Short mmCIF file of C-alpha atoms and ligand atoms in Angstrom, two decimals:
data_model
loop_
_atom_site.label_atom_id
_atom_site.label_comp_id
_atom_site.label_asym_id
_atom_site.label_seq_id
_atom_site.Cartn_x
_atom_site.Cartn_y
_atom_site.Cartn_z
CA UNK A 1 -153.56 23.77 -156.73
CA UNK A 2 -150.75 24.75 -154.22
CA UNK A 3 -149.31 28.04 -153.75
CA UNK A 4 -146.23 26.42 -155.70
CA UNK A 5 -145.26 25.14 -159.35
CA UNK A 6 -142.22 24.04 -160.39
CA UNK A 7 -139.27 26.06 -160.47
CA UNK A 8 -139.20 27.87 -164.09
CA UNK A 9 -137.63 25.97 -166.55
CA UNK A 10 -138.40 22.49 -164.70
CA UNK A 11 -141.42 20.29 -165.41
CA UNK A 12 -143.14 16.79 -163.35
CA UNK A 13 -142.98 13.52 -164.62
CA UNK A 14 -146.68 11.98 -163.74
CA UNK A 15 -148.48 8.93 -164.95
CA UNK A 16 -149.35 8.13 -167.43
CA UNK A 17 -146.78 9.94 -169.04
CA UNK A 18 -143.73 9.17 -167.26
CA UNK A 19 -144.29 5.83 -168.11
CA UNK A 20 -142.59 6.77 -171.17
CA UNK A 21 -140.05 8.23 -169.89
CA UNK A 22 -139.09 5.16 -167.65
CA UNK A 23 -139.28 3.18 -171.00
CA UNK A 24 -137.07 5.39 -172.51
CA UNK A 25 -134.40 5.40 -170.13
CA UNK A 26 -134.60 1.48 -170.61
CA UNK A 27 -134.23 1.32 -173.97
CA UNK A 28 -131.31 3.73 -174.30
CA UNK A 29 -129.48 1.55 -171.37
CA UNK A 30 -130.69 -1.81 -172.96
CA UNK A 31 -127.94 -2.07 -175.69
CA UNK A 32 -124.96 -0.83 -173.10
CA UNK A 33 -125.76 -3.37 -170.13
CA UNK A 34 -125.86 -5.44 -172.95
CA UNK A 35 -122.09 -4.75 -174.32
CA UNK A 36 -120.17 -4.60 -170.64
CA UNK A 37 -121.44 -0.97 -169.48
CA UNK A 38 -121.68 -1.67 -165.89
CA UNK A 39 -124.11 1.13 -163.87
CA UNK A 40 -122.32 3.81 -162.06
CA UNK A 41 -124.54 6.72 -160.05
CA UNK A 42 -122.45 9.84 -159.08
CA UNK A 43 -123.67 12.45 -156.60
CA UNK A 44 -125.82 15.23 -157.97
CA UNK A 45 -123.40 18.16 -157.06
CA UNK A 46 -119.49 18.33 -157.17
CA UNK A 47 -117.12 20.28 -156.28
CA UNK A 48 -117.50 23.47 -159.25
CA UNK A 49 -113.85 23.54 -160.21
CA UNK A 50 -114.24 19.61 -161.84
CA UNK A 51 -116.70 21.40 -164.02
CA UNK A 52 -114.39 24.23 -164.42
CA UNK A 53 -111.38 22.28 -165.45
CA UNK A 54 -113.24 19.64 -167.30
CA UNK A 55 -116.08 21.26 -169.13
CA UNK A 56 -113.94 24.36 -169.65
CA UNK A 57 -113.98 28.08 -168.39
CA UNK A 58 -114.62 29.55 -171.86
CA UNK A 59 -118.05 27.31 -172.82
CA UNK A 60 -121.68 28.75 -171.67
CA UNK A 61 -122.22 25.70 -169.38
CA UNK A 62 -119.45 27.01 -167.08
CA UNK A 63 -119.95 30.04 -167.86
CA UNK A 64 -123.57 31.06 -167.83
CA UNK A 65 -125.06 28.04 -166.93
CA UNK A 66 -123.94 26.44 -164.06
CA UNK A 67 -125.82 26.50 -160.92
CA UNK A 68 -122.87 27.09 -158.09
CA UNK A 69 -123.18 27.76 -154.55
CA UNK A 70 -121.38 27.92 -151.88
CA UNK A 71 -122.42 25.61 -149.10
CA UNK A 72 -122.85 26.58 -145.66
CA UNK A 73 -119.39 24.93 -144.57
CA UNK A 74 -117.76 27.15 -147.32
CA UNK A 75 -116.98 24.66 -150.41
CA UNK A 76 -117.68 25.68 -153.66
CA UNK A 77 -119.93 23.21 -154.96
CA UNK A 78 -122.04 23.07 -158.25
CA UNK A 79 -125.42 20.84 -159.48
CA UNK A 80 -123.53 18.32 -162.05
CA UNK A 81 -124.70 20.39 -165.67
CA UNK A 82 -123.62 17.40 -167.29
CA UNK A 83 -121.92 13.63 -166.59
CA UNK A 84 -118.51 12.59 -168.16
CA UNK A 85 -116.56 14.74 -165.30
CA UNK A 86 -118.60 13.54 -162.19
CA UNK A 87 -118.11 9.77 -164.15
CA UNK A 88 -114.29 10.25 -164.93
CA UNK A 89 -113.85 11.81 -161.35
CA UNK A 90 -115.60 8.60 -159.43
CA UNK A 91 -113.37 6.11 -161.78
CA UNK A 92 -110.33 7.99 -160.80
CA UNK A 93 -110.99 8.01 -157.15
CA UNK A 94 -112.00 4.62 -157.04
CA UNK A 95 -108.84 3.76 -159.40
CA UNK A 96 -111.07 1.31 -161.13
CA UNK A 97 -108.45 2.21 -164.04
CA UNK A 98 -105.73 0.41 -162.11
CA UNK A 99 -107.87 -3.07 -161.82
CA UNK A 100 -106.36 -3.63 -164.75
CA UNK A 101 -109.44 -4.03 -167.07
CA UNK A 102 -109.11 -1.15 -169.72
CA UNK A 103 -111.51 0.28 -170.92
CA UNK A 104 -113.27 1.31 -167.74
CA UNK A 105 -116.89 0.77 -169.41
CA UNK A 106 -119.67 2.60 -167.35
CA UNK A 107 -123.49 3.52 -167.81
CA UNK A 108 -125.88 6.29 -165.88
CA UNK A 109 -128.62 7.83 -166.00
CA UNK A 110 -130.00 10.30 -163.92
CA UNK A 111 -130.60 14.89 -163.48
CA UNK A 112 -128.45 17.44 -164.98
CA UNK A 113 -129.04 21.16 -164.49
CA UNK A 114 -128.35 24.15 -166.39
CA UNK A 115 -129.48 27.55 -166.12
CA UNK A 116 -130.88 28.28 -169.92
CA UNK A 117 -132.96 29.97 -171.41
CA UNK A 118 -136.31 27.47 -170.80
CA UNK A 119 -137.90 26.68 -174.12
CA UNK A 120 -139.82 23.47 -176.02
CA UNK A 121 -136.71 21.05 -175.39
CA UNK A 122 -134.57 23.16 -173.27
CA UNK A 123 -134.90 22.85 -169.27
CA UNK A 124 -132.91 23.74 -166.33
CA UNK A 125 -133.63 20.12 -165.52
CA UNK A 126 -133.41 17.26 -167.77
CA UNK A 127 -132.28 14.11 -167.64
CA UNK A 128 -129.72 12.06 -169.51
CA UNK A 129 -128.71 8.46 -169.89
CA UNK A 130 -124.63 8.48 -171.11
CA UNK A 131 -122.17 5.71 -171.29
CA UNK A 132 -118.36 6.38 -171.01
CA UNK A 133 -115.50 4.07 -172.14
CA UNK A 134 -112.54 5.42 -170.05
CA UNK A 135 -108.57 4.51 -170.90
CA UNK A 136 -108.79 3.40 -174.16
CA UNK A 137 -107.85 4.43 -177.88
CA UNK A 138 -109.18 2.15 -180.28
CA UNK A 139 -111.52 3.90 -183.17
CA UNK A 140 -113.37 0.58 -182.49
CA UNK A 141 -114.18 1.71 -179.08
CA UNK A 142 -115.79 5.01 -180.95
CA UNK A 143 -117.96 3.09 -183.60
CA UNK A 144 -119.30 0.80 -180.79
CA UNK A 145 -120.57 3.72 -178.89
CA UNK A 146 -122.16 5.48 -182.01
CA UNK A 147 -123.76 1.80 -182.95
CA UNK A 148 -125.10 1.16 -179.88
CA UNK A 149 -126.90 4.85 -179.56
CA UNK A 150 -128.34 4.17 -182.73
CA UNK A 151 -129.21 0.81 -181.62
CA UNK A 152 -131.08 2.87 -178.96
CA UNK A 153 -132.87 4.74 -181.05
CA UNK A 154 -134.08 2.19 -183.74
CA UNK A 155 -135.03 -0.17 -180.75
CA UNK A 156 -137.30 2.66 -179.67
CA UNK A 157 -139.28 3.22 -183.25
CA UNK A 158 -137.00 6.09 -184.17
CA UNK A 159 -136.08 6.98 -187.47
CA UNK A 160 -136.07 10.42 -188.26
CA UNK A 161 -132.75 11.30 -186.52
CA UNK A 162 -129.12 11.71 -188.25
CA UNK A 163 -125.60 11.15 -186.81
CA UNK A 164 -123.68 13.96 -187.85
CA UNK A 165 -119.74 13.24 -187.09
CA UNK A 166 -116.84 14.78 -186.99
CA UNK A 167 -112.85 14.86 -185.80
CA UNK A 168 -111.69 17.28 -183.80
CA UNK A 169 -107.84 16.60 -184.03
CA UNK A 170 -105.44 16.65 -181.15
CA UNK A 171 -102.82 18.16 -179.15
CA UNK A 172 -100.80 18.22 -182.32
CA UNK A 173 -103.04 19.33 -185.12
CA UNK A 174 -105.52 21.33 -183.63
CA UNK A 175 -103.80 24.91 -182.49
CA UNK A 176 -102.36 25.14 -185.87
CA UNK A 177 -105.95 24.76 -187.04
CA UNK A 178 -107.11 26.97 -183.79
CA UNK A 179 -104.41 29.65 -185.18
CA UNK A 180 -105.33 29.44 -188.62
CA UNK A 181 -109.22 29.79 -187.78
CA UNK A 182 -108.27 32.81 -185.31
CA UNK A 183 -106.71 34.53 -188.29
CA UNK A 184 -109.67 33.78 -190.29
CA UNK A 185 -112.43 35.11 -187.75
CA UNK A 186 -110.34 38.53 -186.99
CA UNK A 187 -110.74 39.31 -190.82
CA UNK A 188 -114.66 39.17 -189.76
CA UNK A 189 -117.14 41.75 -189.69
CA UNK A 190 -118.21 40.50 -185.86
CA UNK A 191 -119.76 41.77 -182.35
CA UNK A 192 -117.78 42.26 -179.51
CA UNK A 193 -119.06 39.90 -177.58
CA UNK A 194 -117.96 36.49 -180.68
CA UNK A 195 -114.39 38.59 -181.07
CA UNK A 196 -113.68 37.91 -177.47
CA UNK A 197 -114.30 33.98 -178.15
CA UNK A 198 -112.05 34.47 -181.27
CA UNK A 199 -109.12 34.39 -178.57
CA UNK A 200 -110.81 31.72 -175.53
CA UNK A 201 -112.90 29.69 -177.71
CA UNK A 202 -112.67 30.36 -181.65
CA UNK A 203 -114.10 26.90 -182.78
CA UNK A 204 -117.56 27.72 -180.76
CA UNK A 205 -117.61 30.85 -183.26
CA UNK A 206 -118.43 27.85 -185.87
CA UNK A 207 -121.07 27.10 -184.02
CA UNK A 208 -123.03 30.48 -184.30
CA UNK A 209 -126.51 29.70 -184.76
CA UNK A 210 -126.76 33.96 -186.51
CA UNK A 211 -127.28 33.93 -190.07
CA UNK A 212 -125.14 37.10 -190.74
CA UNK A 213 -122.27 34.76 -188.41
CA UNK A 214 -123.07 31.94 -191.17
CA UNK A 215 -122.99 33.90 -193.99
CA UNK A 216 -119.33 35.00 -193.21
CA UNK A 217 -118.29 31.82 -191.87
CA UNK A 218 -118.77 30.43 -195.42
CA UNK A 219 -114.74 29.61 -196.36
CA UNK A 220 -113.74 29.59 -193.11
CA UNK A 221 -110.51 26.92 -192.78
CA UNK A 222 -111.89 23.61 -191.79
CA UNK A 223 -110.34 21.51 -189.21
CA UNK A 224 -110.87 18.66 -191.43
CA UNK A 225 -107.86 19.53 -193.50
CA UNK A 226 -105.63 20.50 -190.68
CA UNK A 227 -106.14 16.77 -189.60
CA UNK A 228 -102.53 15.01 -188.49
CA UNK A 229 -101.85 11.85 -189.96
CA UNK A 230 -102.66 9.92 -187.09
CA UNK A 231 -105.78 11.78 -186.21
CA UNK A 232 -106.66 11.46 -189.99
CA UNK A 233 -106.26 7.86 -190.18
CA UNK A 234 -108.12 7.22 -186.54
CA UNK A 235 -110.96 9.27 -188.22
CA UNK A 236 -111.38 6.83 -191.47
CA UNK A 237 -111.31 3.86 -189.18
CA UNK A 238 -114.43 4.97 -187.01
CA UNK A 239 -116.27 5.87 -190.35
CA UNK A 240 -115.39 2.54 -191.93
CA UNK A 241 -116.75 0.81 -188.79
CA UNK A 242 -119.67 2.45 -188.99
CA UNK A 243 -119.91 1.91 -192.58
CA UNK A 244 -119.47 -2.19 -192.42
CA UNK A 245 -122.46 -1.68 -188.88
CA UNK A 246 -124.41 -0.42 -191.56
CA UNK A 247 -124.79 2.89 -189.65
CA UNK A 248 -125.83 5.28 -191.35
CA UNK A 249 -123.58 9.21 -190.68
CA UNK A 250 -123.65 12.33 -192.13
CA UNK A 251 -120.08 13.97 -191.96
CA UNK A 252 -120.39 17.11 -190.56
CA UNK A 253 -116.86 19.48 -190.85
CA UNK A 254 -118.21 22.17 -188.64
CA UNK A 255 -119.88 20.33 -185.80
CA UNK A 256 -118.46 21.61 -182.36
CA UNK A 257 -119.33 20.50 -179.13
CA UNK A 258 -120.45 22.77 -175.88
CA UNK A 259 -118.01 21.08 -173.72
CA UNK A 260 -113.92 21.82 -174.25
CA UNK A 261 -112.82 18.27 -173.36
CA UNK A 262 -113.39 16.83 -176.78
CA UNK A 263 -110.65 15.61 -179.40
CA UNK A 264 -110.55 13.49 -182.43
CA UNK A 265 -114.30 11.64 -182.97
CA UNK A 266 -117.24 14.10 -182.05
CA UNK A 267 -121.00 13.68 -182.86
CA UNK A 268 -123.78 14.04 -182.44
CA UNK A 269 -127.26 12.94 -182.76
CA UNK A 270 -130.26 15.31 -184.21
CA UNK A 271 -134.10 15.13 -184.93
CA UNK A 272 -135.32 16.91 -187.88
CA UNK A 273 -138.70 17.04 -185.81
CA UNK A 274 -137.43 19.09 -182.67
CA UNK A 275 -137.05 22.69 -184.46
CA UNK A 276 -134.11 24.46 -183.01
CA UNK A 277 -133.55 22.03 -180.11
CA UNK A 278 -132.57 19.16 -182.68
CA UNK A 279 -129.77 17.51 -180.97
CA UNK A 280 -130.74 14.64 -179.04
CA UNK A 281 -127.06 13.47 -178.45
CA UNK A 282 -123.99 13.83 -178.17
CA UNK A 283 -120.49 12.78 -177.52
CA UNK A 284 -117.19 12.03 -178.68
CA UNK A 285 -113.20 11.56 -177.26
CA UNK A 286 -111.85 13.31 -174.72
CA UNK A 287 -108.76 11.78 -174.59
CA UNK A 288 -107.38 14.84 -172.51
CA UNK A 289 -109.66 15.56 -170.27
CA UNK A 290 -108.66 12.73 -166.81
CA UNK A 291 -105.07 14.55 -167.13
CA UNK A 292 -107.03 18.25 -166.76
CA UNK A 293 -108.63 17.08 -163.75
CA UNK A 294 -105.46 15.93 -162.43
CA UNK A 295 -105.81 12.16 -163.21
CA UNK A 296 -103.08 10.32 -165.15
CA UNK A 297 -103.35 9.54 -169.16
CA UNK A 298 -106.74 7.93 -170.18
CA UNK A 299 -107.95 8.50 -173.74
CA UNK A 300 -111.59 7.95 -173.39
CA UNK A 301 -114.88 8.33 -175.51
CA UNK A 302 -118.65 8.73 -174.50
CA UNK A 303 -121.95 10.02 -175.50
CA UNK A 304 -125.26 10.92 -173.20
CA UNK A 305 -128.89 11.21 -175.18
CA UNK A 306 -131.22 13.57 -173.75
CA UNK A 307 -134.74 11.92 -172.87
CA UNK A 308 -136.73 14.70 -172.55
CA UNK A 309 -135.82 15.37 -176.00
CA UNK A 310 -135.74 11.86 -176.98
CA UNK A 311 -139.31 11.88 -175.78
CA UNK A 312 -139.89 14.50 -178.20
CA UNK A 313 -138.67 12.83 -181.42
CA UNK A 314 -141.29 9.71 -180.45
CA UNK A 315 -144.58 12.40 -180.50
CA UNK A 316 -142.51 14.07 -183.80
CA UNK A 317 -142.76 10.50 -184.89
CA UNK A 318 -145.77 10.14 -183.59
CA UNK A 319 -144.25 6.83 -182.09
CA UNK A 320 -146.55 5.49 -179.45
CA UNK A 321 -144.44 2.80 -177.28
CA UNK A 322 -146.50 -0.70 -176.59
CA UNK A 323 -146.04 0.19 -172.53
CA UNK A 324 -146.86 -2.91 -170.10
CA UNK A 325 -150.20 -2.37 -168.75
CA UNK A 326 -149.52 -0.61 -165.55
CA UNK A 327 -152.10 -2.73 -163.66
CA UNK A 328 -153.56 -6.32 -165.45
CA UNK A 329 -156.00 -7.58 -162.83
CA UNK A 330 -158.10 -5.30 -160.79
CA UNK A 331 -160.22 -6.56 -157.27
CA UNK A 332 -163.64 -5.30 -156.44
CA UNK A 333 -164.70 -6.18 -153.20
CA UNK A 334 -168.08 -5.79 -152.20
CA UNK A 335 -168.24 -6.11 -148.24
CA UNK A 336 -166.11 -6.64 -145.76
CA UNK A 337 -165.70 -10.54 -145.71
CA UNK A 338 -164.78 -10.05 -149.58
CA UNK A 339 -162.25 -7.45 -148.81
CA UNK A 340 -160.30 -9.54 -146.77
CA UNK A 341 -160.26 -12.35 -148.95
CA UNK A 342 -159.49 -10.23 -151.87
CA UNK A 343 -156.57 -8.35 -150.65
CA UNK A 344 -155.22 -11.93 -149.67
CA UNK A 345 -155.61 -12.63 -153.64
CA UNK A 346 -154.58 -9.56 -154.98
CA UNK A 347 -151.39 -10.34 -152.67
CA UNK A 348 -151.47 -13.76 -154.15
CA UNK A 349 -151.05 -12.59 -157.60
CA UNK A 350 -148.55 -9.81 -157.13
CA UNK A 351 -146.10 -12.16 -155.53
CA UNK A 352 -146.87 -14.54 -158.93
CA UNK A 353 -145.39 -11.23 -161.25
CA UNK A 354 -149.32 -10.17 -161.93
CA UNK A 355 -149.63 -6.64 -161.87
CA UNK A 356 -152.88 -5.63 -159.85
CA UNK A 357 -154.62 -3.32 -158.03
CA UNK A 358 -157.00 -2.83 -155.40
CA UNK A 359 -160.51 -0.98 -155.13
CA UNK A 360 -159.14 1.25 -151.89
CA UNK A 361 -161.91 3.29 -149.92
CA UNK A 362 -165.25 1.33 -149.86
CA UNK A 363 -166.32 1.83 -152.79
CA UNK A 364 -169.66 0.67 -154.23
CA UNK A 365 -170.08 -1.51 -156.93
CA UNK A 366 -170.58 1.64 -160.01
CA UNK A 367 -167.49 3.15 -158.76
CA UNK A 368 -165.55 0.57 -158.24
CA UNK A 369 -165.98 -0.72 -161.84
CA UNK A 370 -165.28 2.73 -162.86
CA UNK A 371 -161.96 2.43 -161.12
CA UNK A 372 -160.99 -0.96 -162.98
CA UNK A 373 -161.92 0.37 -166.14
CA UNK A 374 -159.42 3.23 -165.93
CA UNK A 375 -156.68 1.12 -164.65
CA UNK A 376 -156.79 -1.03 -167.74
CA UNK A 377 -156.57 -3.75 -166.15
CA UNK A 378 -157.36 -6.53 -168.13
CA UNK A 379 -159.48 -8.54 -165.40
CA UNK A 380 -161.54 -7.80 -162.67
CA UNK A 381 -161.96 -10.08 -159.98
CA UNK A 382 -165.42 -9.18 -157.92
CA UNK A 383 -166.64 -10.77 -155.31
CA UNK A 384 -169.57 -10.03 -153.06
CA UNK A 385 -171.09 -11.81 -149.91
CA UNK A 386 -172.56 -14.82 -151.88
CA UNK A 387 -169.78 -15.28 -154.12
CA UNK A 388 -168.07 -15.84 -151.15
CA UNK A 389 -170.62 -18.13 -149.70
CA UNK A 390 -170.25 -20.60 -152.89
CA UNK A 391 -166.23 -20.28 -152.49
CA UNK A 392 -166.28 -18.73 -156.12
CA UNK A 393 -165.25 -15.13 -157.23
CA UNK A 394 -166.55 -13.40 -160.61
CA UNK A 395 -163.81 -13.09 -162.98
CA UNK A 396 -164.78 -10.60 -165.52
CA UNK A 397 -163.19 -9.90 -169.19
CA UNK A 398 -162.76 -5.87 -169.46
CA UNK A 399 -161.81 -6.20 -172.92
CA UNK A 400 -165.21 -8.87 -173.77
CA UNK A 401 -167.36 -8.04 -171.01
CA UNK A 402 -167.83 -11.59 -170.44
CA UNK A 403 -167.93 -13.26 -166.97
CA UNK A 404 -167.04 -16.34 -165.39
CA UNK A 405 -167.64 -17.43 -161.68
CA UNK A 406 -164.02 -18.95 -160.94
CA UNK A 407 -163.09 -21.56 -157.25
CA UNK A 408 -161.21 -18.80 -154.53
CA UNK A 409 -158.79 -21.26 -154.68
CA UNK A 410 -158.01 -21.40 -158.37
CA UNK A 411 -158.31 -17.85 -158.94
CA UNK A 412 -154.47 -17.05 -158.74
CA UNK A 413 -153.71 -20.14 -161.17
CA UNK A 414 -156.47 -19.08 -163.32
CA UNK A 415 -155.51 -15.52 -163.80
CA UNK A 416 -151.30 -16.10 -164.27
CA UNK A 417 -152.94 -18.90 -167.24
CA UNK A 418 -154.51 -15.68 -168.62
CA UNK A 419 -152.04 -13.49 -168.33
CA UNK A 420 -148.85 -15.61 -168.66
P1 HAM B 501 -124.40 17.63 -174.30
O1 HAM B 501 -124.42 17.69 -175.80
O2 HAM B 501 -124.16 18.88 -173.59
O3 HAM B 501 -123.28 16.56 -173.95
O4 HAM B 501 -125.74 16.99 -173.78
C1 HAM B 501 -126.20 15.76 -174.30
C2 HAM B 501 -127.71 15.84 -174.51
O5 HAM B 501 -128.37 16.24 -173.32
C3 HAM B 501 -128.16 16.85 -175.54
O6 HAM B 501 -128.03 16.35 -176.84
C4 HAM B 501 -129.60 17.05 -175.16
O7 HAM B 501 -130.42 16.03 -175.67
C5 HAM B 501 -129.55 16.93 -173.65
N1 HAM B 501 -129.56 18.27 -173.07
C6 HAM B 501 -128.52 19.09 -172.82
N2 HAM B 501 -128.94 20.26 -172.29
C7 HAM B 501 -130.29 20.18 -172.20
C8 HAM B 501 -131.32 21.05 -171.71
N3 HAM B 501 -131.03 22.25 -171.20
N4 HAM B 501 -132.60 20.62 -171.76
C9 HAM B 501 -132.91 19.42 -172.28
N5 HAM B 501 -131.98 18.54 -172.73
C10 HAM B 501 -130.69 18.91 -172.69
C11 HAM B 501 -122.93 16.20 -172.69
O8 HAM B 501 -123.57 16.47 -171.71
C12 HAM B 501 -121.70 15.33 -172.65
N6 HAM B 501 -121.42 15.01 -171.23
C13 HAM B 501 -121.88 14.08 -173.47
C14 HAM B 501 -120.68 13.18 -173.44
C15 HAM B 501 -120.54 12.05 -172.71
N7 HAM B 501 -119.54 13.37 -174.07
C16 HAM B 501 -118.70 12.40 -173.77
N8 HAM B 501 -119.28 11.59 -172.94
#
């Protein structure tokens, strides 16, 4: 061990584990690439008042979470502690909303950081695959997103998770609701600390995970009927999409999102096997939010799933994924003439799309079997001075034990007949 670990809060991805992660990641991204998401990569930091604007002043992330900094030239910069501002910032700049091709539809994946409290499911770095659909309104656009998370998950093995979903109105409906809820809340037997967020943030108070908050919140006025007509009827479209996907929802009248930008269609995804870290996605519209960060009008919707807790659900599920084999054909050389001619094969086969491995170091003959056996490769190839001398190498069956002496020269064809 080093004098160092990872930073608190943080943890390594290593084999064989992070195998699953890298699956993951695919599988989430499979179902957008496949539905005109094209892959956009943002840098890791921005400047801290996109966040600020577009996240909002009043929510933890900005508030409590957010690792700023000033750099040594004097901007005020901050790691990205989530995606659809970096994503809506890059699309702006780039104008790729003037090509003339609305909606903008973009995919990523990558690190977000917050400073949290660490716990099972809760890191100060995580990562996040997301999709955003930027400059449209069509409750179509909504449903697609929600189907293709779900998509996502079920492709995966999941089934344990819900969709919870909700509408959080617009510039018209919601202050009246935001008033009427702020008259509710000051009625409220509360700390000091929730009655300031009755005036920045009230809907948040909604969120209060307390059960003495609960208790009181029990009759509090629901947004849901302080809907507008339009935001009303937007909100029975997306449910009746989802209905004829046969996705399955839950609505949920008091779901609130961390992040200010949202209005009309908000969800989000949970795992009844993650304790109090359930939610392993979210989104919705933010229709608003390209005009806070000085951008023109561009009603958009997105989500991002979290894949460290994504990889939690699977062991909750106890889903194991059927991985590739990291390596299928392993090469045991035994002497020099044999390690020549065997890195030439294993070369060979690597170039044919074989996955294979070496025995590195001059090993002997016990070792290097020891090595091929925990590749799990399904082959060895070993050859020694007399193979060599009758132009043959030993191809050997890991799974049967059985072995074959096979021509140098038809080893490669051999092996991709195996394997292909
Ligand atoms: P979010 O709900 O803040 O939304 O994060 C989405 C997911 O990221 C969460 O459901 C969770 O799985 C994961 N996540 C968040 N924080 C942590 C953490 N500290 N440790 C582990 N996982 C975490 C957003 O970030 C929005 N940008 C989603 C969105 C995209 N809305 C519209 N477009």
């Amino acid at each position: 061990m080093s004098t160092f670990k990872a930073p608190k809060g943080t943890y390594d991805l290593l084999p064989p584990d992070s195998a699953t992660y890298l699956a993951v990641r695919e599988a989430i991204a499979a179902p957008l690439r496949n539905s005109g998401y094209g892959y956009v990569e943002t840098p890791g930091f921005e400047n801290v008042e996109l966040f600020a604007r577009g996240v909002g002043e009043s929510t933890d992330i900005v508030n409590k979470e957010m690792y700023s900094f000033t750099t040594r030239g004097g901007d005020q910069l901050a790691l990205r502690p989530e995606g659809t501002a970096s994503v809506l910032r890059a699309a702006l700049e780039a104008n790729l909303h003037k090509a003339g091709n609305l909606p903008v539809k973009l995919w990523y994946s990558g690190s977000y950081y917050r400073y949290e409290r660490p716990q099972k499911g809760r890191y100060r770095h995580f990562s996040q695959v997301g999709a955003e659909a930027i400059g449209a309104e069509d409750p179509a656009l909504d449903a697609e997103l929600i189907i293709l998370a779900d998509q996502a998950y079920r492709s995966l093995g999941l089934s344990q998770f819900r969709i919870l979903l909700n509408s959080l109105g617009d510039k018209e409906c919601r202050p009246v609701y935001r008033a009427a809820l702020q008259d509710f809340l000051r009625g409220l037997d509360l700390d000091e600390d929730t009655r300031r967020r009755i005036d920045i943030n009230p809907l948040r108070v909604l969120d209060d995970k307390r059960d003495d908050v609960q208790k009181q919140l029990v009759g509090a006025p629901l947004l849901r009927d302080y809907l507008c007509d339009a935001c009303k009827a937007y909100h029975e479209q997306v449910r009746e999409l989802l209905t004829a996907a046969g996705v399955v929802y839950e609505d949920d009248p008091k779901l609130v999102r961390g992040l200010d930008y949202y209005t009309r269609t908000t969800f989000e995804f949970v795992h009844d096997g993650l304790g109090s870290q359930s939610a392993v996605g979210g989104g919705g519209r933010y229709d608003g939010l390209s005009e806070m960060i000085g951008g023109p009008a561009l009603p958009s919707v997105g989500w991002a799933l979290g894949v460290d807790r994504t990889v939690l659900a699977l062991q909750a599920e106890g889903v194991a994924l059927d991985l590739p084999a990291a390596t299928s054909v392993f090469a045991v050389p035994l002497g020099e003439e044999a390690r020549r001619v065997l890195f030439a094969k294993v070369t060979e086969v690597r170039k044919a799309g074989v996955a294979a491995d070496f025995s590195y170091g001059g090993k002997g003959l016990k070792a290097a079997m020891k090595a091929a056996n925990r590749s799990g490769a399904r082959f060895a190839i070993v050859a020694g001075e007399r193979d060599l001398a009758e132009g043959v190498v030993q191809l050997k069956d890991m799974e049967s034990g059985e072995q074959e002496a096979v021509a140098v020269d038809e080893i490669v064809a051999v092996l991709q007949g195996k394997l292909g």
